[in-house]
mmCIF file of C-alpha atoms in Angstrom:
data_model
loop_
_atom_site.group_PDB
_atom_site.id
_atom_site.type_symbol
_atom_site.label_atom_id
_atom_site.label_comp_id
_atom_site.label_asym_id
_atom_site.label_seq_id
_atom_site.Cartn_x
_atom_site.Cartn_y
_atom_site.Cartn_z
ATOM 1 C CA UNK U 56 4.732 -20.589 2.080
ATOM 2 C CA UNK U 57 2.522 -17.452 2.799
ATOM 3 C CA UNK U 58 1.031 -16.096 -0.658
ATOM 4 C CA UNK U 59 -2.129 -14.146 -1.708
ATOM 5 C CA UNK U 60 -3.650 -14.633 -4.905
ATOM 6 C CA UNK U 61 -6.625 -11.592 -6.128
ATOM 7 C CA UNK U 62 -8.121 -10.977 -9.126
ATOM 8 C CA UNK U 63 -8.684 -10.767 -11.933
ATOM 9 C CA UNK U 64 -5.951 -8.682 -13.163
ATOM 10 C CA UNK U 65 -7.819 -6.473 -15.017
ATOM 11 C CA UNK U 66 -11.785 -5.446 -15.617
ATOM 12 C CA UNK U 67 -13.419 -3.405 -17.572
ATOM 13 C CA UNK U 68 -17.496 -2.732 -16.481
ATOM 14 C CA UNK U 69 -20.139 -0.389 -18.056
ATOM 15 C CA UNK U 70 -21.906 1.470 -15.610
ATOM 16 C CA UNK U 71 -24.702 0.273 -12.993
ATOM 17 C CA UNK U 72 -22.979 -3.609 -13.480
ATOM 18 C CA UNK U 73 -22.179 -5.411 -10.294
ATOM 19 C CA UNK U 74 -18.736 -6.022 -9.314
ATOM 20 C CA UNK U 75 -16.775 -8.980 -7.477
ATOM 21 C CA UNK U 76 -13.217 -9.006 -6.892
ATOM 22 C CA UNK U 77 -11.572 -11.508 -4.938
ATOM 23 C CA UNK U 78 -8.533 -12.508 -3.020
ATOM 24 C CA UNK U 79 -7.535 -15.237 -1.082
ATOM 25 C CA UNK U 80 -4.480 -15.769 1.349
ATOM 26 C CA UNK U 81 -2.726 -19.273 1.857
ATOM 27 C CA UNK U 82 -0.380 -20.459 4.302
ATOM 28 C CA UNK U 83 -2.040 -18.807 7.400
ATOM 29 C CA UNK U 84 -5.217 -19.096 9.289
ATOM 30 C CA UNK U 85 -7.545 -16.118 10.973
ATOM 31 C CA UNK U 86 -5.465 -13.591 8.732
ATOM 32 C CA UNK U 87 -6.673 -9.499 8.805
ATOM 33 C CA UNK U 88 -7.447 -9.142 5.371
ATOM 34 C CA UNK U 89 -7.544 -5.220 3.669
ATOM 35 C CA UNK U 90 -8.765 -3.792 0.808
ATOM 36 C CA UNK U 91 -7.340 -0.530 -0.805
ATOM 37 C CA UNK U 92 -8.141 1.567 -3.993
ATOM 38 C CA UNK U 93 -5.476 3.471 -5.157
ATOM 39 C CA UNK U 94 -5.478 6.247 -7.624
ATOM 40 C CA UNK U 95 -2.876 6.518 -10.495
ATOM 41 C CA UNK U 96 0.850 7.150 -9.156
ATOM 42 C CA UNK U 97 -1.066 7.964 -6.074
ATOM 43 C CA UNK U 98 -1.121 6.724 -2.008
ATOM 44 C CA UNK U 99 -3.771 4.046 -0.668
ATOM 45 C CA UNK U 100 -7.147 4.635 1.010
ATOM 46 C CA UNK U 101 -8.163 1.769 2.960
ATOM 47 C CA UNK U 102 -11.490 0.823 2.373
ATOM 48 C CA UNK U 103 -12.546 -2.111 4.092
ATOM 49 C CA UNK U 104 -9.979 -4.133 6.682
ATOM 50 C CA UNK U 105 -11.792 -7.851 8.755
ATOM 51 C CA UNK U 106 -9.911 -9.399 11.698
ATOM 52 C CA UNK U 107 -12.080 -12.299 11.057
ATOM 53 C CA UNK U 108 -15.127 -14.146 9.147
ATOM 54 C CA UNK U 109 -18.045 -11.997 8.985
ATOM 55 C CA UNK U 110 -16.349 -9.161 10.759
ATOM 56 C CA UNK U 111 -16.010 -6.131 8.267
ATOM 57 C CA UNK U 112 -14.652 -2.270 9.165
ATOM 58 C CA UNK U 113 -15.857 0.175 6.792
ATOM 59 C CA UNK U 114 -13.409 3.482 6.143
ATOM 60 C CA UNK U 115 -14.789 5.225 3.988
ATOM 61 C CA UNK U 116 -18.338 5.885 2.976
ATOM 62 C CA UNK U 117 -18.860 4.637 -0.906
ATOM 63 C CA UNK U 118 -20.939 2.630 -3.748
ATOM 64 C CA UNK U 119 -18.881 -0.969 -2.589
ATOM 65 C CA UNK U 120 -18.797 -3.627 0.084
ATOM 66 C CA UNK U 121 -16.684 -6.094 1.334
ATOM 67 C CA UNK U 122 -17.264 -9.910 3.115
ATOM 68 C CA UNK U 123 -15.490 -12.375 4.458
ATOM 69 C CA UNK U 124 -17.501 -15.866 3.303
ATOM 70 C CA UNK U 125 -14.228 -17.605 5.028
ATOM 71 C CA UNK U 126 -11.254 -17.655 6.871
ATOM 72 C CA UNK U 127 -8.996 -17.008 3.932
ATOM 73 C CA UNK U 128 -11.554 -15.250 1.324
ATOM 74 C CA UNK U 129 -12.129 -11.795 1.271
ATOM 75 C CA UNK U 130 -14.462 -10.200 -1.270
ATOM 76 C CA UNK U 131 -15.019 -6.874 -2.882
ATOM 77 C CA UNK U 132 -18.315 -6.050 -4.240
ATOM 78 C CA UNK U 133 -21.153 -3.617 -6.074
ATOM 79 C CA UNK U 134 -24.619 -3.931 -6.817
ATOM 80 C CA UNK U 135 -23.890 -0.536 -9.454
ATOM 81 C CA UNK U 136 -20.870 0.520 -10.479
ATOM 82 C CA UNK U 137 -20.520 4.442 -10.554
ATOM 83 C CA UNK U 138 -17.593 5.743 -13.273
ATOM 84 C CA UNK U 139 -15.884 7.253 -9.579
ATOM 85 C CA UNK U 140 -15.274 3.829 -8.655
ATOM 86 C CA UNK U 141 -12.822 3.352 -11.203
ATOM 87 C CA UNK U 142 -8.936 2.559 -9.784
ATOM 88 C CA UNK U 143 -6.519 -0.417 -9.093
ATOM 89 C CA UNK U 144 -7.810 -2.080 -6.335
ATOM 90 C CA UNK U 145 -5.422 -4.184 -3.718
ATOM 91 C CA UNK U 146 -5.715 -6.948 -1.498
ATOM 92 C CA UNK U 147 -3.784 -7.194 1.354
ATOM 93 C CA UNK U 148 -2.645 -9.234 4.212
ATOM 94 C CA UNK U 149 -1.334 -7.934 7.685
ATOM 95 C CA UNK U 150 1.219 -10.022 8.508
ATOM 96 C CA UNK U 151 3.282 -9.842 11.888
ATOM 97 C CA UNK U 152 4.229 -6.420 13.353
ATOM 98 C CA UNK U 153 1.742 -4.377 11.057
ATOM 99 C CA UNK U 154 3.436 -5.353 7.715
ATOM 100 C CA UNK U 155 1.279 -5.666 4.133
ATOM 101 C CA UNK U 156 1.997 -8.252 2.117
ATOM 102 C CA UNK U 157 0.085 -7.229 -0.914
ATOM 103 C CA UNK U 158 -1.891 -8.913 -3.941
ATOM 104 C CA UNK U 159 -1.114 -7.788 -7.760
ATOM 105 C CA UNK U 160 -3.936 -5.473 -7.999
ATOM 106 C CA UNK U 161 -6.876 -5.076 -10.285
ATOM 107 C CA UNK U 162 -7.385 -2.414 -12.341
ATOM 108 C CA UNK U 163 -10.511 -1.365 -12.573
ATOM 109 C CA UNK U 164 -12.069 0.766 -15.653
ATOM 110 C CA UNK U 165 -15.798 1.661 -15.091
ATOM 111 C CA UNK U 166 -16.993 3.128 -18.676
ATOM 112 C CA UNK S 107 -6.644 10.002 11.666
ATOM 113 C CA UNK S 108 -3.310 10.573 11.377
ATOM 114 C CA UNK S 109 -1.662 12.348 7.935
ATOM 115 C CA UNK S 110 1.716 11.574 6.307
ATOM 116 C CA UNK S 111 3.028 14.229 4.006
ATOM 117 C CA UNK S 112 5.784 12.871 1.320
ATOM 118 C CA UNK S 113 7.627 14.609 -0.672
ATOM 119 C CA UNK S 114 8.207 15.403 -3.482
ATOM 120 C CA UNK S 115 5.704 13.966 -5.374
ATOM 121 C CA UNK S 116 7.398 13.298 -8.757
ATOM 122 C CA UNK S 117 11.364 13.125 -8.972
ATOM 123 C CA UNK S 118 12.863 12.429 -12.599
ATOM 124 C CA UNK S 119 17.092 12.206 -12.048
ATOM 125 C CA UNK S 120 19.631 10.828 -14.134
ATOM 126 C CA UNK S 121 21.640 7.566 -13.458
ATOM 127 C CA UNK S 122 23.908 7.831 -10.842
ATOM 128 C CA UNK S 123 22.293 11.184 -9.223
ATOM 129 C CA UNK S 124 21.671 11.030 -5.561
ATOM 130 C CA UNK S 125 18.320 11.319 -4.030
ATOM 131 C CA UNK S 126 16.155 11.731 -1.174
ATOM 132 C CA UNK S 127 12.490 11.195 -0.276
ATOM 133 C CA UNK S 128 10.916 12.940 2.701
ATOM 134 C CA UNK S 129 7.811 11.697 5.337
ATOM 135 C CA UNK S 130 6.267 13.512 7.680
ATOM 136 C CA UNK S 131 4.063 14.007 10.362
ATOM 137 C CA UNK S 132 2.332 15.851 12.802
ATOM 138 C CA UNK S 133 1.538 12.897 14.887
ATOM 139 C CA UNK S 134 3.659 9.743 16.392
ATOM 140 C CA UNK S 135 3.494 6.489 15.220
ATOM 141 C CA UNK S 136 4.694 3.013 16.886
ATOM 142 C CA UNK S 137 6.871 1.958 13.263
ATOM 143 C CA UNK S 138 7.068 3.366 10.129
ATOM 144 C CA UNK S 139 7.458 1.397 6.502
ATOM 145 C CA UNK S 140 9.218 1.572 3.164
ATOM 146 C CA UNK S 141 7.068 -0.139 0.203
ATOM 147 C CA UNK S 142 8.157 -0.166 -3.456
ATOM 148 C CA UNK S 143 5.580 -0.489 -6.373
ATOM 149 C CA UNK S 144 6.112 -0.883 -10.005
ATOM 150 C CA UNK S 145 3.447 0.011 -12.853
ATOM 151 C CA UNK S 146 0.229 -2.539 -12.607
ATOM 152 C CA UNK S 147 1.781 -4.560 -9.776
ATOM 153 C CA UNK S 148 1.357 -4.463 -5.588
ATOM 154 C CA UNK S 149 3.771 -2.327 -2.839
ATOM 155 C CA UNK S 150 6.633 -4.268 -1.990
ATOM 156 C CA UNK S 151 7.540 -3.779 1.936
ATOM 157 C CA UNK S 152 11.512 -2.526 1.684
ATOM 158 C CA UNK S 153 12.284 -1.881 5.266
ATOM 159 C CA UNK S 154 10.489 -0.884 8.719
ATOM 160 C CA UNK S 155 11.664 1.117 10.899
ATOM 161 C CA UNK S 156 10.765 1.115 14.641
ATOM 162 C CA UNK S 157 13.156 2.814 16.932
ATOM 163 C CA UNK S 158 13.349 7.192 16.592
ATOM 164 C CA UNK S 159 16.789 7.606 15.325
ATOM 165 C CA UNK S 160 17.332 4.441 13.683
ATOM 166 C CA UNK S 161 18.985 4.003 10.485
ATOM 167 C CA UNK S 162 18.422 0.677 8.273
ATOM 168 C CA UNK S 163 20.635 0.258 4.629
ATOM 169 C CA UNK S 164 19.516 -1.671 2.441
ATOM 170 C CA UNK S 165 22.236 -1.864 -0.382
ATOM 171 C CA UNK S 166 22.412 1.630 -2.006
ATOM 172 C CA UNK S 167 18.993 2.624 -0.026
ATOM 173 C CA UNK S 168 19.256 4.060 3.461
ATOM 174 C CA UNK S 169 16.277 4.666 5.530
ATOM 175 C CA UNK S 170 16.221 6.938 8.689
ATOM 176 C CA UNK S 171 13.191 7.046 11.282
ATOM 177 C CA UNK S 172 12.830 10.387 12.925
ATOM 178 C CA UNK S 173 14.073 11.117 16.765
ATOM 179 C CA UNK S 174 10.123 11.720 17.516
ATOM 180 C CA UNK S 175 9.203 8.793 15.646
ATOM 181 C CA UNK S 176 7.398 11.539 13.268
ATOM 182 C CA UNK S 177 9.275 11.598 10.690
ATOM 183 C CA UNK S 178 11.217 9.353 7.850
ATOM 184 C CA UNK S 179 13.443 9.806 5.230
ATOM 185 C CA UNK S 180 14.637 7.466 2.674
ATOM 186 C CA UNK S 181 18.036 8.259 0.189
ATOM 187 C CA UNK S 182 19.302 6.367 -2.346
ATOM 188 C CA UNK S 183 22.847 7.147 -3.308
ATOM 189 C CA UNK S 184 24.129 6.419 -7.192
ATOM 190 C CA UNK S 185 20.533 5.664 -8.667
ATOM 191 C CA UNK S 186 19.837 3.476 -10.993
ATOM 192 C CA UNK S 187 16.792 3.018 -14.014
ATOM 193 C CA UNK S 188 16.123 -0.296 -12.018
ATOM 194 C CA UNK S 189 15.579 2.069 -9.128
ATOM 195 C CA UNK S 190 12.801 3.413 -11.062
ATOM 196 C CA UNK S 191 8.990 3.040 -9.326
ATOM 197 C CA UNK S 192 6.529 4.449 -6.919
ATOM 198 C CA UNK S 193 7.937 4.869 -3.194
ATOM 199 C CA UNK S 194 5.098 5.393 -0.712
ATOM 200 C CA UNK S 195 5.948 5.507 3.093
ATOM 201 C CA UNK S 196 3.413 4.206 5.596
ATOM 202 C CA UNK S 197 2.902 5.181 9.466
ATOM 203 C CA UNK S 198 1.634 2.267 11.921
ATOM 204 C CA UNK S 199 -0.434 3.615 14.545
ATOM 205 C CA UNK S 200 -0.786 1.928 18.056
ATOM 206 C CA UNK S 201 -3.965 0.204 16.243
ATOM 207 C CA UNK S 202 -1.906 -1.488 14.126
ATOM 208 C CA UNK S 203 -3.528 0.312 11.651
ATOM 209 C CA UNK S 204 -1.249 1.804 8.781
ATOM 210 C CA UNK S 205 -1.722 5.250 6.995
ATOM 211 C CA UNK S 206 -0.009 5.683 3.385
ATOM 212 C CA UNK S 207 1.781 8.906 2.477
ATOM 213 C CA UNK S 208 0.548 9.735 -1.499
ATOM 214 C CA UNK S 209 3.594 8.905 -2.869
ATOM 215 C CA UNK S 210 6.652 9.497 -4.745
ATOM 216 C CA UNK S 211 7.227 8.757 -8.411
ATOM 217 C CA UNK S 212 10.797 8.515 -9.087
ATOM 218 C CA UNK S 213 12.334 8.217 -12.552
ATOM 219 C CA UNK S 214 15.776 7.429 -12.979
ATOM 220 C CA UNK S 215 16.845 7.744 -16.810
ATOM 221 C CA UNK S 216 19.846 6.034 -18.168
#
């Protein structure tokens, strides 16, 4: 079956720490892999979305990056967290005809 | 980049109300999608919607795609607390690419 696993679940960080959240996708191969931040009760902004290893699309300027180490892994990352970068971040796989199939999020507190 | 405009942002109804959720845009897209969120968890995909005109039900939730393909709207008739959660609609460009309304919190109290 087709699943995504991310996390951790939830993460507190002081600021100017690194940050690594991952996700990985099973059941497929050569997925596009996204990552959103969404603010509370809020829509997503797309941040970073790879058709493929080592191929990453940046939307948005910002403090974070994103690779894609393999097929299935995608990873988002900081070298200094900023208190702005706080949110619940999602993973997400484009399945067929444009459709998400999501990860459970981690919420991110940067204090 | 295209915008989607949903509204209203927060709706708070009692059990059994009718309601309806509104998305729109300026600009076309090739689909448009339903998700479903709950509190510290991912969107859910409910429904897409591909065709201007068409109308999808799913159970007490019926979703409607615009004529231009600019527009949706979803209603759900005889709401329920399970019904309770964050609705967001999302456009799919001809990229494939998929822009998120902001949202619409809906509480339904018992």
């Amino acid at each position: 079956s087709q699943t995504i696993h991310q996390w951790p679940a939830t993460l507190v960080q002081p600021v100017g720490s690194p940050l690594s959240l991952e996700c990985t996708v099973e059941g497929t191969s050569n997925p596009n892999l996204y990552w959103y931040r969404q603010a509370a009760g809020r829509g997503l902004q797309l941040l970073f979305y790879s058709v493929g290893i080592g191929q990453i699309s940046s939307e948005v300027p910002q403090n974070l990056s994103a690779s894609r180490p393999q097929d299935r892994q995608f990873i988002l990352s900081s070298k200094k967290l900023l208190l702005s970068d706080s949110g619940f971040y999602l993973c997400a796989w484009g399945t067929s005809w444009g459709k998400l199939l999501f990860g459970s999020g981690t919420q991110l507190s940067v204090l | 980049t295209q915008l989607l405009e949903q509204s209203p942002q927060f709706l708070s109804i009692q059990e059994g109300e009718n309601l309806t959720v509104y998305c729109n845009s300026s600009s076309v897209f090739s689909s448009l999608q339903w998700y479903r969120q709950e509190p510290g968890e991912g969107p859910v995909l409910l429904v897409t919607v591909v065709t201007g005109g068409e109308v999808k039900k799913l159970k007490r939730l019926t979703f409607q795609f615009g004529d231009a393909r600019k527009d949706s709207s979803l209603h759900i008739t005889a709401a329920q607390p399970g019904d309770t959660g964050l609705y967001l609609c999302a456009g799919v460009e001809n990229t494939g690419k998929l822009i998120f309304g902001q949202g619409t919190t809906l509480q339904v109290k018992p």
